[in-house]
Amino acid sequence: MEAVTQSLASLSLKPTAQISHAATSSPAAWKDALSSTQGVPASFELIKTLVYKPKTAKTATPVPVVVIAKESTTASSGAIGKKLNLKELRLASEDLLKEFFALDKDSLSPLALDKNTFPKVVTVVDASINSSDSVFALHALSSDSTVFMQGSDIVTYLKSLETAEVQVQELDFSSLEASAPATAPAPAATTASGRNREDARIEGAVQIAIGVKKEVDFPTWYTNVLIKADMLDYYSVSGCYILKPWSYSIWEEIQRWFDSEIKELGVQNSYFPMFVSAKVLEREKDHIEGFSPEVAWVTKAGNSDLEEHIAIRPTSETAMYPYYSKWIKSHRDLPLKLNQWNSVVRWEFKNPQPFLRTREFLWQEGHTAFLTKAEADTEVRQILDLYRRVYEELLAVPVIPGIKSEKEKFAGGLYTTTIEGFIPTTGRGIQAGTSHCLGQNFSRAEMFNITVEDPNDPTGQGKIHVWQNSWGLSTRTIGVMVMVHGDNQGLVLPPRVASIQVVIVPCGITVKTSDEERAKINQACDDLAKSLKKAGIRAKADLRDIYTPGYKFNDWEQKGVPLRLEIGPNDLKKKQTLSVRRDTGVKDPIPLEGLESSVSSLLQTIQNDMFKRAQDTYFSRLKEVTKWEDLVPTLDAKCVAVIPWCEVEACEDDIKERSAKASEEQADERAPSAGAKSLAIPFDQSKWAPIEPGKTKCPACGKDAKRWTMFGRSY
Amino acid sequence: MEAVTQSLASLSLKPTAQISHAATSSPAAWKDALSSTQGVPASFELIKTLVYKPKTAKTATPVPVVVIAKESTTASSGAIGKKLNLKELRLASEDLLKEFFALDKDSLSPLALDKNTFPKVVTVVDASINSSDSVFALHALSSDSTVFMQGSDIVTYLKSLETAEVQVQELDFSSLEASAPATAPAPAATTASGRNREDARIEGAVQIAIGVKKEVDFPTWYTNVLIKADMLDYYSVSGCYILKPWSYSIWEEIQRWFDSEIKELGVQNSYFPMFVSAKVLEREKDHIEGFSPEVAWVTKAGNSDLEEHIAIRPTSETAMYPYYSKWIKSHRDLPLKLNQWNSVVRWEFKNPQPFLRTREFLWQEGHTAFLTKAEADTEVRQILDLYRRVYEELLAVPVIPGIKSEKEKFAGGLYTTTIEGFIPTTGRGIQAGTSHCLGQNFSRAEMFNITVEDPNDPTGQGKIHVWQNSWGLSTRTIGVMVMVHGDNQGLVLPPRVASIQVVIVPCGITVKTSDEERAKINQACDDLAKSLKKAGIRAKADLRDIYTPGYKFNDWEQKGVPLRLEIGPNDLKKKQTLSVRRDTGVKDPIPLEGLESSVSSLLQTIQNDMFKRAQDTYFSRLKEVTKWEDLVPTLDAKCVAVIPWCEVEACEDDIKERSAKASEEQADERAPSAGAKSLAIPFDQSKWAPIEPGKTKCPACGKDAKRWTMFGRSY
């Protein structure tokens, strides 16, 4: 800020005032904060600073558009884009704001533009600012600090940054607005991507809410929910995120459950180092091909260059199996079943997405070895079923178990089983967890040579290469859960994984309420929380005295707490509490008598209902497709196409290519691909008409169909 | 091996036979394996290959001495060293074997010497091999493969590797042996380090045991115990180790207990990325100075060089606190208490030691922020006390809580509290866990600027920089436990952290035992295990039918299982079982009736006794020292000197330097330093005579003493 102050001074521009206040994360909160702070001018208008990113080729460096307007003005991105001849302006991601301005959106201000940043962006100012007599409030590069300036001074400052190539664009927003409806491109018929981004903003939801609608701008909605629900924060290393307690506790719940289940199966935990030498990593060619472009390399320690570069594990097959070879000497050493809870690193250059695609992520990886294929086969499915239960029973997220096509299986394995999830809002499938049978590929002589004597060979000379599995489940679980259940009020948590299942809010306290009565109500809330906790329910009384009940309702709704109990003077008289479900909003009074058991069963109902609703949606979007021409329309209707498929790899490539071409205009740059790939061949084929050998044909290539296979766009 | 086979062929040397067999880890096991394998010559002698490392300056590249002898020959390292004029030959570490030969000790063989390795070592062969008519068995570079050769062929092979500079040394071991006692240097009076290493070998303990005595060659004993108890394995990246389930389960037990305790204190778990940008890492100069030489840097991803080098966290203060600054906006956001269970990397170039000093290690790091110093002070001590309880109550390891001197405190912090452990065998102190008060150093304006408004300032303008703590406990816990409790039979586990607390072994089964009786005994063992497990005791019946009871006894003793129950036909008749304590070896019959409760209380007794014994030892080694001349003798007697200390930093430097000089000849190259440093200023000063202000003087510098302070050699 000092540099800016100097610039202002050198231009003889003197701010009316500069003050500090509570940090704010919305215009309303900002206004509130200012109104309760000393030294603020009697009347002023807020300035909003919006940053948009125009659609560009993925490889091009984006030129953000910085729009400076009065808070009260509608600044239609469609109209501005049209005027500037820029396609599809979208609100920029926090990452982009960080990258260009080293600021978050709540701290943005015209003053973020300086000699360095101005030439890299397009700056658009509402012409009415320059001509206004008002005093304007601008953030002083921080959401807890405000500068007050004349509108003309703001423009003078911006113009001082102009270069021969780059000038400030002054536009009359009011006339733009008037002409916008007629000139803006018509929204696309079947998808949201063409719509004016402004539609995504939720009316009246300014103070504390998600800001954009899930159905309209899903990617922004998703990151907003994560930030506002306190699940996650951005981090200074791109592609990495901080898991805050609100999300990490969900991971702990998953760990607790899954860990105890695999221990029942005889799996033991261990820890292998995060580092892998290049030689070991590159041992299996097919396998490593899948990972090598994403491997992070340590080449220096302190100031010394390392003689051999050392990889950070992207997964641990090749790191672990040399030791399996050493440890497994006899069939009595089998089965060997090890698991580890760790983090792995895949340095992807694609657009990162919290939980779904991050450069470091947490997971568990199990690695097991057996004497026979039958044992390995059995375990692959046992683990897959545990993964299914993590999603369905803990996260209330439906998944479909099946097998991956040859093209989509784990690199170097024999076959991959998967549970496939589905994000209804985008109509995309998502790989939710995989359990691989590696066969004998890693144990064969040319590889890690993991052998035992054959106990059934009478000569005692026979050797058996062991059968291996590997299986992993990651924090992606959390992202899928958020995407499936969240709504326009924020996160919706299934009770089983919510670290707070019930929040109790004192209500009906007014200025007339006596201190004694207030204390009585608070006490009742506190008692209730205690007795629920005693009954094993994770309850919390929100007795913060600086917030209104309304604020608290919003706050906990945003964070997704499954059940709210309200208690006011009347409730106390009636010996009841008003329950409000987060998933449905349904309100219902419950007698205080026997509350523990009614709350407990209500939580169970919420859990079941959430799963049931999500499952109904998923199933309703599985569409049987037997004619090629129905495929792309099915995808465009946000459905999964289930086709009687030939299972030929060339056909899969072809389907992807043809479907991508057919739906090119729908491309969503933040989603990986518009083409359909095979998601899974469901184990349960009974949902669809039996395939008649020789009769049922693959709709893509006309060859004989083998099994019903889910094809869809995917993450 | 192929290359060697070719060399042999090119020298026209033809092995008598080459065979594969079960992997072996001792001469006896090797002999056993050979005797049960087909194709083995009727008579043969085993060859042993020992690698020694002479004492050299730490910076010099060591030249290992490879000694090739008949297994039956005594090859005195003292006598060989004397003959070759090399000081203090010690058995080489596994790391060194890896480095030079890429082999472990069980796979070593004269054939490990080839064109590459021969010139780098001194090769000594017993002259009697060349002259013998026997067939000799050599490992074929693997412990599960053996080559049989004539003695003269072995020597011919070795001589084929000679260069102008380096020749094979043929020595007559039998004459050496005869003259050794007279010519070997006398052992030093007060320490083990000068003794003949051969003393460390345990008589009759060849088959499955630790191989060397704890009191004689402690470093080798320590790694042998870890390997043989299945706690750990070496890994292909130097300084990194694999934590196998037998050790990882101890860590899980510590995690479970500590995690639930800190949650009671309101600490929440979270996860911050493992990467830190250079800029953020280097923010606090004092702090980073302590770590920067050890930081591992990621500079590449796939084939691309990263624009900015990224560090792997050595600890997370600077990675986390920018976000604390962002999240803490009001005194209502305090206290903020976050913890994470993660791994950190410190790329040390000193000799690594499993658990104690490794390049990657597992720990938890807690980072908390408070409004007042008083709250921070309180928490520092609460956490330290939890650390004390992890050691004392879970691991049965006594520690002494205290404060670190200014010199030894955490870089960048205000003060460091510590629990100091003690390894009686070496007489060295070990820092067992630290809880730091960081004061306001990281929160001040020039650093991370973590402030809130002062709630007690009536003007509302006052700012408070928050008070911070950080605290960490690592897998070092496990190493300390092994060192304190282990004995010459192997590991000794305290019951509370043993993943198997009770092992039940069927006994008294002979060739005459009927199948029915055998089944009955096995069934009784199995039933017992089940009923103990039902009572919450971690019990296991060892029903492996290929091993003798004696083998099983050794096996479980080596792994440290706290209690063994033996059941034979007579026990069944008498309705009893014979209990054998691992810690004392005491045997005692226990009635089967009410066994759950007697075993449960016996386990409790073992836990208490183990702690009590270790504590008595520790306390008996704390020596009050008030005269300088007593200091080094106290250290040499493997004690900790508790001195009335002036607490002046220059005096601490001086003590270290003078005590190092005085004990130079005792230097143990595998231990960091012979000088004494301050270990802790114990909180409880009541053990020693009250310090009289102005009268009691520091024995090192003569200045006024402040508090009794523990000085010792340390890890």
XYZ file of N, CA and C in Angstrom, chain A residues 23 38 104 144 233-237 240-245 248-249 252 256 259 263 268-277 280 292-304 306 309-310 312-313 319 323 326-327 329 332 338 341 343 345 347 349 359-360 362 459 461 546, chain B residues 23 38 104 144 233-237 240-245 248-249 252 256 259 263 268-277 280 292-304 306 309-310 312-313 319 323 326-327 329 332 338 341 343 345 347 349 359-360 362 459 461 546:
408
model
N -12.280 -7.276 9.079
C -12.166 -7.843 7.740
C -13.561 -8.166 7.229
N -15.194 4.643 13.416
C -15.032 6.101 13.497
C -14.219 6.621 12.329
N -6.898 -11.551 -2.601
C -8.131 -12.298 -2.765
C -9.231 -11.338 -3.199
N -9.713 -5.401 5.260
C -9.978 -4.736 6.535
C -9.453 -3.308 6.555
N -8.563 -23.907 2.250
C -8.073 -22.599 1.830
C -7.052 -22.794 0.717
N -6.928 -21.786 -0.096
C -5.894 -21.807 -1.124
C -4.531 -21.718 -0.451
N -3.515 -22.137 -1.193
C -2.177 -22.211 -0.608
C -1.194 -21.559 -1.564
N -0.067 -21.131 -1.037
C 0.876 -20.369 -1.868
C 1.572 -21.215 -2.941
N 1.495 -22.536 -2.841
C 2.019 -23.377 -3.924
C 0.830 -23.818 -4.775
N -1.953 -26.894 -4.682
C -1.995 -27.470 -3.332
C -2.987 -26.668 -2.492
N -3.658 -27.337 -1.590
C -4.681 -26.682 -0.787
C -4.533 -27.080 0.670
N -5.016 -26.237 1.544
C -5.006 -26.543 2.977
C -6.315 -27.228 3.339
N -6.255 -28.400 3.937
C -7.463 -29.045 4.433
C -7.697 -28.563 5.853
N -8.734 -27.768 6.025
C -9.037 -27.238 7.358
C -9.808 -28.298 8.155
N -9.909 -28.091 9.472
C -10.530 -29.130 10.300
C -11.924 -29.557 9.821
N -11.023 -31.989 7.118
C -10.117 -33.054 7.560
C -10.840 -34.026 8.493
N -11.784 -33.506 9.268
C -12.511 -34.385 10.193
C -13.345 -35.415 9.425
N -10.916 -38.062 8.601
C -10.653 -38.870 9.793
C -11.765 -39.902 10.020
N -11.138 -43.828 10.070
C -11.496 -44.646 11.222
C -12.275 -45.884 10.770
N -10.188 -48.148 8.114
C -9.035 -48.770 8.762
C -9.466 -49.961 9.606
N -8.499 -53.944 8.810
C -7.783 -54.715 9.836
C -8.522 -56.025 10.103
N -2.368 -54.981 7.554
C -1.609 -54.261 8.572
C -1.102 -52.945 7.987
N -1.027 -51.934 8.828
C -0.494 -50.658 8.366
C 1.018 -50.612 8.494
N 1.624 -49.844 7.607
C 3.073 -49.685 7.600
C 3.364 -48.313 7.006
N 4.637 -47.967 6.922
C 4.973 -46.709 6.249
C 6.244 -46.869 5.433
N 6.111 -46.623 4.143
C 7.260 -46.612 3.243
C 7.648 -45.158 2.976
N 8.950 -44.903 2.765
C 9.399 -43.529 2.535
C 8.716 -42.881 1.331
N 8.613 -41.546 1.363
C 7.978 -40.826 0.257
C 8.878 -40.740 -0.964
N 10.165 -41.078 -0.770
C 11.102 -40.939 -1.880
C 11.330 -42.266 -2.604
N 11.531 -42.161 -3.907
C 11.819 -43.342 -4.710
C 12.976 -42.989 -5.628
N 13.958 -43.864 -5.706
C 15.067 -43.564 -6.607
C 14.594 -43.735 -8.050
N 14.492 -47.335 -9.386
C 13.389 -48.161 -8.902
C 12.074 -47.709 -9.527
N 5.082 -40.816 -15.319
C 6.322 -40.037 -15.343
C 6.170 -38.557 -15.674
N 5.213 -38.162 -16.519
C 5.151 -36.718 -16.792
C 4.767 -35.915 -15.551
N 4.266 -36.586 -14.528
C 3.755 -35.876 -13.348
C 4.648 -36.043 -12.125
N 5.812 -36.653 -12.310
C 6.637 -36.926 -11.139
C 7.428 -35.690 -10.716
N 7.367 -35.368 -9.426
C 8.158 -34.264 -8.870
C 9.513 -34.811 -8.440
N 10.574 -34.094 -8.801
C 11.935 -34.571 -8.542
C 12.676 -33.683 -7.552
N 13.256 -34.324 -6.556
C 14.149 -33.619 -5.641
C 15.547 -33.730 -6.217
N 16.180 -32.589 -6.445
C 17.522 -32.613 -7.057
C 18.556 -31.919 -6.181
N 18.085 -31.258 -5.127
C 19.006 -30.503 -4.263
C 18.655 -30.706 -2.806
N 19.684 -30.697 -1.960
C 19.452 -30.669 -0.519
C 20.342 -29.575 0.030
N 19.746 -28.626 0.748
C 20.512 -27.450 1.165
C 21.050 -26.800 -0.095
N 22.361 -26.587 -0.155
C 22.941 -26.026 -1.364
C 23.613 -27.063 -2.246
N 23.524 -28.336 -1.846
C 24.221 -29.370 -2.618
C 23.299 -29.992 -3.657
N 22.099 -33.169 -5.572
C 22.134 -34.603 -5.283
C 22.743 -35.346 -6.468
N 18.937 -37.989 -8.821
C 17.663 -37.318 -8.579
C 16.693 -38.303 -7.927
N 15.890 -37.785 -7.015
C 15.002 -38.651 -6.258
C 13.563 -38.205 -6.461
N 9.433 -38.040 -5.778
C 8.431 -38.163 -4.733
C 7.371 -39.112 -5.279
N 7.021 -40.114 -4.516
C 6.150 -41.175 -5.032
C 4.832 -40.641 -5.589
N 8.087 -48.758 -5.483
C 8.874 -48.499 -4.276
C 8.780 -49.669 -3.310
N 10.885 -54.922 -1.859
C 10.919 -55.463 -0.499
C 9.974 -56.651 -0.365
N 11.928 -59.432 -1.269
C 12.864 -59.837 -0.218
C 12.123 -60.542 0.925
N 10.955 -60.052 1.265
C 10.242 -60.565 2.441
C 9.496 -61.861 2.174
N 9.417 -65.274 1.030
C 10.374 -66.326 0.698
C 9.690 -67.677 0.657
N 4.371 -69.636 3.193
C 3.897 -69.308 4.543
C 3.933 -67.800 4.816
N -0.365 -55.262 3.215
C 0.056 -54.013 3.848
C -0.739 -52.835 3.290
N -1.390 -45.067 5.012
C -2.114 -43.799 4.912
C -1.043 -42.755 4.672
N 0.534 -39.374 1.747
C 0.198 -38.458 0.667
C 1.050 -38.823 -0.525
N 2.202 -37.422 -4.662
C 2.341 -36.192 -5.437
C 2.271 -36.511 -6.926
N 2.320 -34.094 -10.145
C 2.453 -32.687 -10.507
C 1.754 -32.419 -11.834
N -0.288 -30.527 -14.733
C -0.290 -29.159 -15.239
C -1.687 -28.732 -15.679
N -2.119 -31.387 -6.598
C -0.758 -31.900 -6.842
C -0.278 -32.805 -5.711
N -0.718 -32.532 -4.517
C -0.489 -33.483 -3.430
C -1.873 -33.896 -2.947
N -4.069 -36.757 -0.149
C -4.022 -37.790 0.874
C -4.801 -39.002 0.381
N 7.763 -82.250 -6.625
C 9.223 -82.252 -6.814
C 9.884 -81.194 -5.936
N 10.458 -78.312 -6.740
C 11.249 -77.392 -7.562
C 10.386 -76.271 -8.150
N -22.676 -12.155 20.053
C -22.592 -10.998 19.155
C -23.367 -11.212 17.851
N 16.075 -68.606 1.747
C 16.940 -67.508 2.165
C 17.387 -67.747 3.599
N 18.649 -80.695 -2.455
C 19.285 -81.689 -3.318
C 20.447 -81.079 -4.093
N 23.297 -57.198 1.236
C 23.212 -57.211 2.688
C 24.201 -58.245 3.219
N 19.958 -66.791 -0.727
C 19.225 -68.008 -1.054
C 19.845 -68.765 -2.218
N 12.989 -52.020 7.832
C 13.939 -52.512 6.852
C 14.657 -51.322 6.242
N 15.850 -51.585 5.744
C 16.584 -50.570 5.011
C 15.863 -50.294 3.703
N 16.163 -49.127 3.135
C 15.453 -48.699 1.935
C 16.464 -48.209 0.916
N 16.064 -48.225 -0.349
C 17.031 -47.896 -1.398
C 17.446 -46.423 -1.417
N 16.706 -45.555 -0.724
C 17.160 -44.169 -0.612
C 17.822 -44.025 0.758
N 16.599 -43.228 4.636
C 15.162 -43.493 4.754
C 14.965 -44.969 5.103
N 13.957 -45.268 5.860
C 13.721 -46.629 6.311
C 12.245 -46.974 6.152
N 11.987 -48.268 6.046
C 10.602 -48.731 5.973
C 10.124 -49.062 7.378
N 9.020 -48.481 7.804
C 8.429 -48.856 9.087
C 7.477 -50.019 8.839
N 7.864 -51.186 9.320
C 7.022 -52.362 9.129
C 5.909 -52.389 10.192
N 4.898 -53.221 9.985
C 3.751 -53.197 10.908
C 4.144 -53.340 12.387
N 5.147 -49.822 13.187
C 4.117 -48.832 12.869
C 2.927 -48.938 13.815
N 2.645 -50.160 14.265
C 1.512 -50.332 15.183
C 1.781 -49.617 16.518
N 0.865 -46.123 15.842
C -0.597 -46.000 15.838
C -1.149 -45.914 17.263
N -3.211 -42.803 18.655
C -4.560 -42.947 19.189
C -4.682 -42.225 20.527
N -3.800 -38.277 20.238
C -4.813 -37.574 19.460
C -6.073 -37.338 20.286
N -7.484 -33.611 21.500
C -8.835 -33.200 21.123
C -9.612 -32.739 22.359
N -7.731 -29.221 16.948
C -8.345 -29.862 15.789
C -7.273 -30.270 14.789
N -7.498 -31.369 14.104
C -6.541 -31.804 13.094
C -6.831 -31.161 11.745
N -5.772 -30.975 10.979
C -5.884 -30.366 9.658
C -4.739 -30.919 8.819
N -4.661 -30.502 7.575
C -3.504 -30.907 6.772
C -3.047 -29.768 5.875
N -1.811 -29.381 6.069
C -1.177 -28.379 5.206
C -0.289 -29.107 4.201
N -0.153 -28.545 2.998
C 0.665 -29.205 1.970
C 2.112 -29.410 2.423
N 2.754 -30.433 1.845
C 4.146 -30.722 2.201
C 5.117 -29.739 1.566
N 4.628 -28.964 0.588
C 5.518 -28.055 -0.123
C 5.449 -26.641 0.446
N 6.583 -25.985 0.411
C 6.653 -24.597 0.866
C 7.458 -23.829 -0.171
N 6.971 -22.686 -0.572
C 7.744 -21.912 -1.540
C 8.964 -21.324 -0.836
N 8.351 -18.134 1.223
C 7.681 -18.305 2.506
C 8.625 -18.977 3.509
N 17.935 -24.549 6.989
C 18.182 -24.484 5.547
C 19.219 -25.465 5.005
N 20.259 -25.815 5.772
C 21.211 -26.756 5.163
C 20.585 -28.128 4.907
N 19.437 -28.383 5.502
C 18.832 -29.715 5.418
C 17.580 -29.751 4.553
N 17.299 -28.662 3.875
C 16.045 -28.625 3.121
C 16.183 -29.332 1.773
N 15.242 -30.226 1.480
C 15.209 -30.892 0.178
C 14.388 -30.039 -0.780
N 14.906 -29.856 -1.984
C 14.268 -28.967 -2.962
C 13.762 -29.720 -4.179
N 12.508 -29.471 -4.515
C 11.950 -29.979 -5.765
C 12.205 -28.924 -6.829
N 12.881 -29.319 -7.887
C 13.214 -28.339 -8.932
C 12.667 -28.742 -10.298
N 12.158 -30.000 -10.369
C 11.661 -30.497 -11.655
C 10.350 -31.230 -11.486
N 9.500 -31.142 -12.485
C 8.301 -31.976 -12.528
C 8.246 -32.596 -13.901
N 8.196 -33.925 -13.964
C 8.319 -34.597 -15.262
C 9.651 -34.174 -15.855
N 9.622 -33.648 -17.070
C 10.875 -33.178 -17.661
C 11.030 -31.671 -17.590
N 10.057 -31.000 -16.961
C 10.121 -29.536 -16.946
C 10.829 -29.030 -15.693
N 11.060 -26.408 -12.823
C 10.103 -25.502 -12.198
C 10.677 -24.081 -12.186
N 11.902 -22.912 -7.267
C 12.191 -24.138 -6.530
C 11.275 -24.225 -5.313
N 10.861 -25.451 -5.008
C 9.899 -25.633 -3.932
C 10.477 -26.567 -2.881
N 10.525 -29.066 0.483
C 9.690 -29.978 1.249
C 9.833 -29.550 2.709
N 8.727 -29.385 3.386
C 8.754 -28.796 4.736
C 9.690 -29.569 5.677
N 5.152 -22.172 6.854
C 4.136 -22.565 5.869
C 2.739 -22.243 6.377
N -1.369 -18.133 6.927
C -2.812 -18.389 6.963
C -3.379 -18.078 8.331
N -4.238 -14.643 8.166
C -5.467 -14.412 7.404
C -6.701 -14.827 8.215
N -6.595 -15.944 8.924
C -7.774 -16.491 9.603
C -8.079 -15.795 10.926
N -8.766 -12.828 12.822
C -9.105 -11.437 12.569
C -9.633 -10.775 13.832
N -12.110 -13.226 18.987
C -13.049 -14.360 19.035
C -12.542 -15.559 18.234
N -4.403 -25.921 16.012
C -4.385 -26.914 14.945
C -3.217 -27.882 15.123
N -0.779 -34.636 11.620
C 0.023 -35.855 11.634
C 0.602 -35.969 10.244
N 4.570 -36.185 7.668
C 5.994 -36.478 7.675
C 6.721 -35.212 7.294
N 10.808 -33.624 6.217
C 12.074 -34.064 5.614
C 13.204 -33.146 6.057
N 17.174 -33.278 5.309
C 18.146 -34.043 4.555
C 19.518 -33.939 5.228
N 23.211 -34.893 6.486
C 24.321 -35.615 5.891
C 25.101 -36.393 6.945
N 16.032 -39.157 7.272
C 15.815 -38.002 6.393
C 14.337 -37.659 6.251
N 13.501 -38.650 6.326
C 12.069 -38.390 6.423
C 11.626 -39.010 7.743
N 8.108 -39.401 10.622
C 6.710 -39.140 10.940
C 6.641 -38.414 12.269
N -10.356 2.326 23.747
C -10.401 3.134 22.526
C -10.719 2.273 21.307
N -8.701 0.874 19.494
C -7.643 1.022 18.490
C -6.463 0.064 18.759
N 5.392 -76.123 11.572
C 6.720 -76.470 11.059
C 7.835 -76.080 12.024
